[in-house]
Amino acid sequence: MLQYTVRRLLQLLPVIIGVSLLVFFAMHILPGDVATLLLGDRATKQQLVQLRHQLGLDKPIWVQYWAFLTSALQGDFGVSLRTNHPALRMVLQAFPVTFQLSVAALLVALAAGLPLGVLAGVRPGGWLDNAVLGVSLIGVSMPIFWLGLMLILVFGAHLNWLPIGGVLDIGQSVHRITGMPVLDAALEGRWSAFSSAVRHLILPAVTLATIPLALITRITRAEVVGALNHDYVRTARAKGVRERGVVLRHALRNGMIPVVTVVGLQFGLLLSGAVLTETIFSLPGLGRLMVDSILNRDYPVVQAGAIVVALVFVIINLLVDISYAYLDPRIRYQ
Amino acid sequence: MKRVLTVVALLLALVGTAAFAQKTLVIAIQADPTGFDPEAVLNNTSGFVMSAVYDTLVQYKPGTVDVEPGLAQSWDISSDGLTYTFHLRHGVTFSDGTPFNANTYVKSLDRLFDKNDPAYIYNTGPVESYIHFTYDAVASYKALDAYTVQFKLKHPSAPFLTSLAMVWNGVVSPTAAAKYGKSFRNNPVGTGPFVFKEWVHNDHVTLDANPNYWGGKPKVDRVIFKVIPDAQTALLQMKQGQVQILADVSSQIIPAIKSDPNLKLVTQPGLTVNGIALPTDTKPFNDPRVRQALNYAIDRNAIDKSLYNDLAVPMTAPIPKAQWSYDDSLPAYTYDPAKAKQLLAEAGYPNGFKAELLAYNSARGYNPAGAQMAVAIQSYLKQIGVDVSIQQMEFGSFLSKVRSGDYHGMAMTGWSGDNGDPDNFLYELFDSATIPVGDTAHYKNDQVDNLLAQAQKETNHAQRVQLYQQAQKIIWQEAPWIFLNNTLQVRAARGARVPRPTGSRPVGRGTFA
């Protein structure tokens, strides 16, 4: 197992290099450069040339890439062309917000999806099954943008139960330890900040959870239906195991592998930028940062962001693969 | 770049409303600022924050482009226009304790021009600035005594004084600039009504009131600029009272604001022009009759009413009404499709022609309606037989294409005035020297070029007005653009009733943040 893990971790390096190459050249193919965007409507040719030279954009593209690669391998991703802040620091500041949101969304999706899937699976064709299938279809089809706004309108504006946006109440702040407001408030021991952070997380997490929820529900249902048809289930029932035990301990556990796979994939997708949710709920996360940086041709930030996301994706995939070995004893890695 | 409807002016607007008991003012902005060094950062969001932290030597009288004393309480200009002597205000300190006087002011300029200055601005990172724009005419500057500064110019430059009033010439503390070096743009220190406290990226900027402000203590203790990227969300938060001012007002929420008695729109005549640049060097646009025909084909009033929520007025000259030297005698391009068709026929296109129109897809300060404007123009032109196909692009790509010089179709265009000088409009947009970056219509008229060159050097105000009016007449007649409208600068604010305390807790349990 250890050997396997190490081998997989070594694969990180070619993945990172590949990603950085792709992103680098994609960004440079895009028309429009950061100097034009920074100077905007007012820009003399002379100013454009001067700014481009300052930013090192007038060197040949291979030279630029090599300079980037050598410093990136030392941990220096350069500075944002727009704000002059270190690119990696900007990414690492935005990432925990998205991470917190993604974890919360997946927890919601699992907490609702697993039970619903099981309930639907034990009585396929029943009214609950049809209801669940219908709801999950709606969940997958509904535009996140619209759902987010509707939730804000109902729970935020009309009922006034939950906040409209942001990570904390306006004017409130927490000492930055991990960058995740909920965790930082808890670590600081400040109850008001903690409850504020949690309340600000509820609506965006629910909004973002709809698609993973739909997928998890369906897959769990399918797995439960499939598992309940197997012989070992008949045996368990014959042995006198109570129905609940049959379903949960036998059928569900064997069906977890596809669920774990979906969760892993969804997590990666959510992390790489829940842009729409972050925009509607004014969350300073990685999705918004990436989109803004691309539109502003802020190459260093896009690079740093893409690589961080690729890294996280690879690690999550690795964790998912390792978990298979625990879920299914038949699986062994060399 | 537009002039900034400053925070102070907005505060005055709010103070006018009864019972303004708020201690913290929350202003919603749509994008994160990028830095707070006025000579290095040029975008409007950052400028808005900076207008609360810095003062300038002179400032614009609210709602106008005339200047009044700021950090300089008076000034003298020599009769040859080459020497400017500023008498500085006494008793002003920067918020880090550095005294404001001629010495420190001169030091704050040194960082812009002296390569050996420890705080030399070009060593601090990318610099987008109006340094050349403001100071190119300056030959030298020095402190004459403790409170007097003198500038000597290479040649008379009338826009110099008005340029000094731009927020981009805010006076920074030279001590702080030297102390923070590269990160001065994250730690601004000025003499303004508010002092920088913190900046959480993509989330908010907090400023505290400056109790020793020379203009009087601000009426609020704290200002928070909150980044809210979605217009609807911002509106909801303003309705709830968590936000008192919307700095960026998107067209889509204007009807909702208008219909809510608790909210009001605060407007100021903009120094903006908005229209379509026509490629004057390409057939059929090289014929002025064709260009005039296109101008007669548009119903500006209808567009202003529906697309711009009545927050724009039709252009009646190449420069806005609020800009001095504006010529109000120019014959308007009325909505006259019959005349348009006639002109086209005279030019040899009785059946119209096909053309391409390049559009950017985001809202701009001078054009809050974004690409919808192109669609409106397209439908009007179709009525006179001109078949326009629209190509929409994201702003960065749009700029790059239009400015390449190789693009020969129609393109959306516009401009926000920087310093209230007509040169800032006419030279930038219609002088052949700025093709293709500023003069996107590739318009070249030697007479206009000469008039503008003369006016730049002329010191006599009345003479300048004359020259600019002559230039305007020619440009208006030749119609290198479809001249569309001037948009108002709009912010939204809570008015009428007492705003609720910040935070989303119900009023009963609420406290001031």
PDB file of C-alpha atoms in Angstrom, chain A residues 48 55 111 182 194 198 205 246 252 275 283 309:
ATOM      1  CA  LEU A  48       1.555  49.985 -23.466  1.00  0.00           C
ATOM      2  CA  LEU A  55       5.860  43.042 -16.712  1.00  0.00           C
ATOM      3  CA  ALA A 111     -26.489  13.527   4.586  1.00  0.00           C
ATOM      4  CA  VAL A 182     -16.142  28.482  10.335  1.00  0.00           C
ATOM      5  CA  PHE A 194     -18.841  30.941  14.699  1.00  0.00           C
ATOM      6  CA  VAL A 198     -22.183  28.825   9.926  1.00  0.00           C
ATOM      7  CA  ALA A 205     -23.864  24.984   0.659  1.00  0.00           C
ATOM      8  CA  VAL A 246     -29.512  -6.410   5.825  1.00  0.00           C
ATOM      9  CA  LEU A 252     -25.153  -0.531   1.381  1.00  0.00           C
ATOM     10  CA  VAL A 275     -18.042  30.346  -9.600  1.00  0.00           C
ATOM     11  CA  LEU A 283     -17.936  34.600  -1.330  1.00  0.00           C
ATOM     12  CA  VAL A 309      -6.451  22.822  -8.250  1.00  0.00           C
TER      13      VAL A 309
END
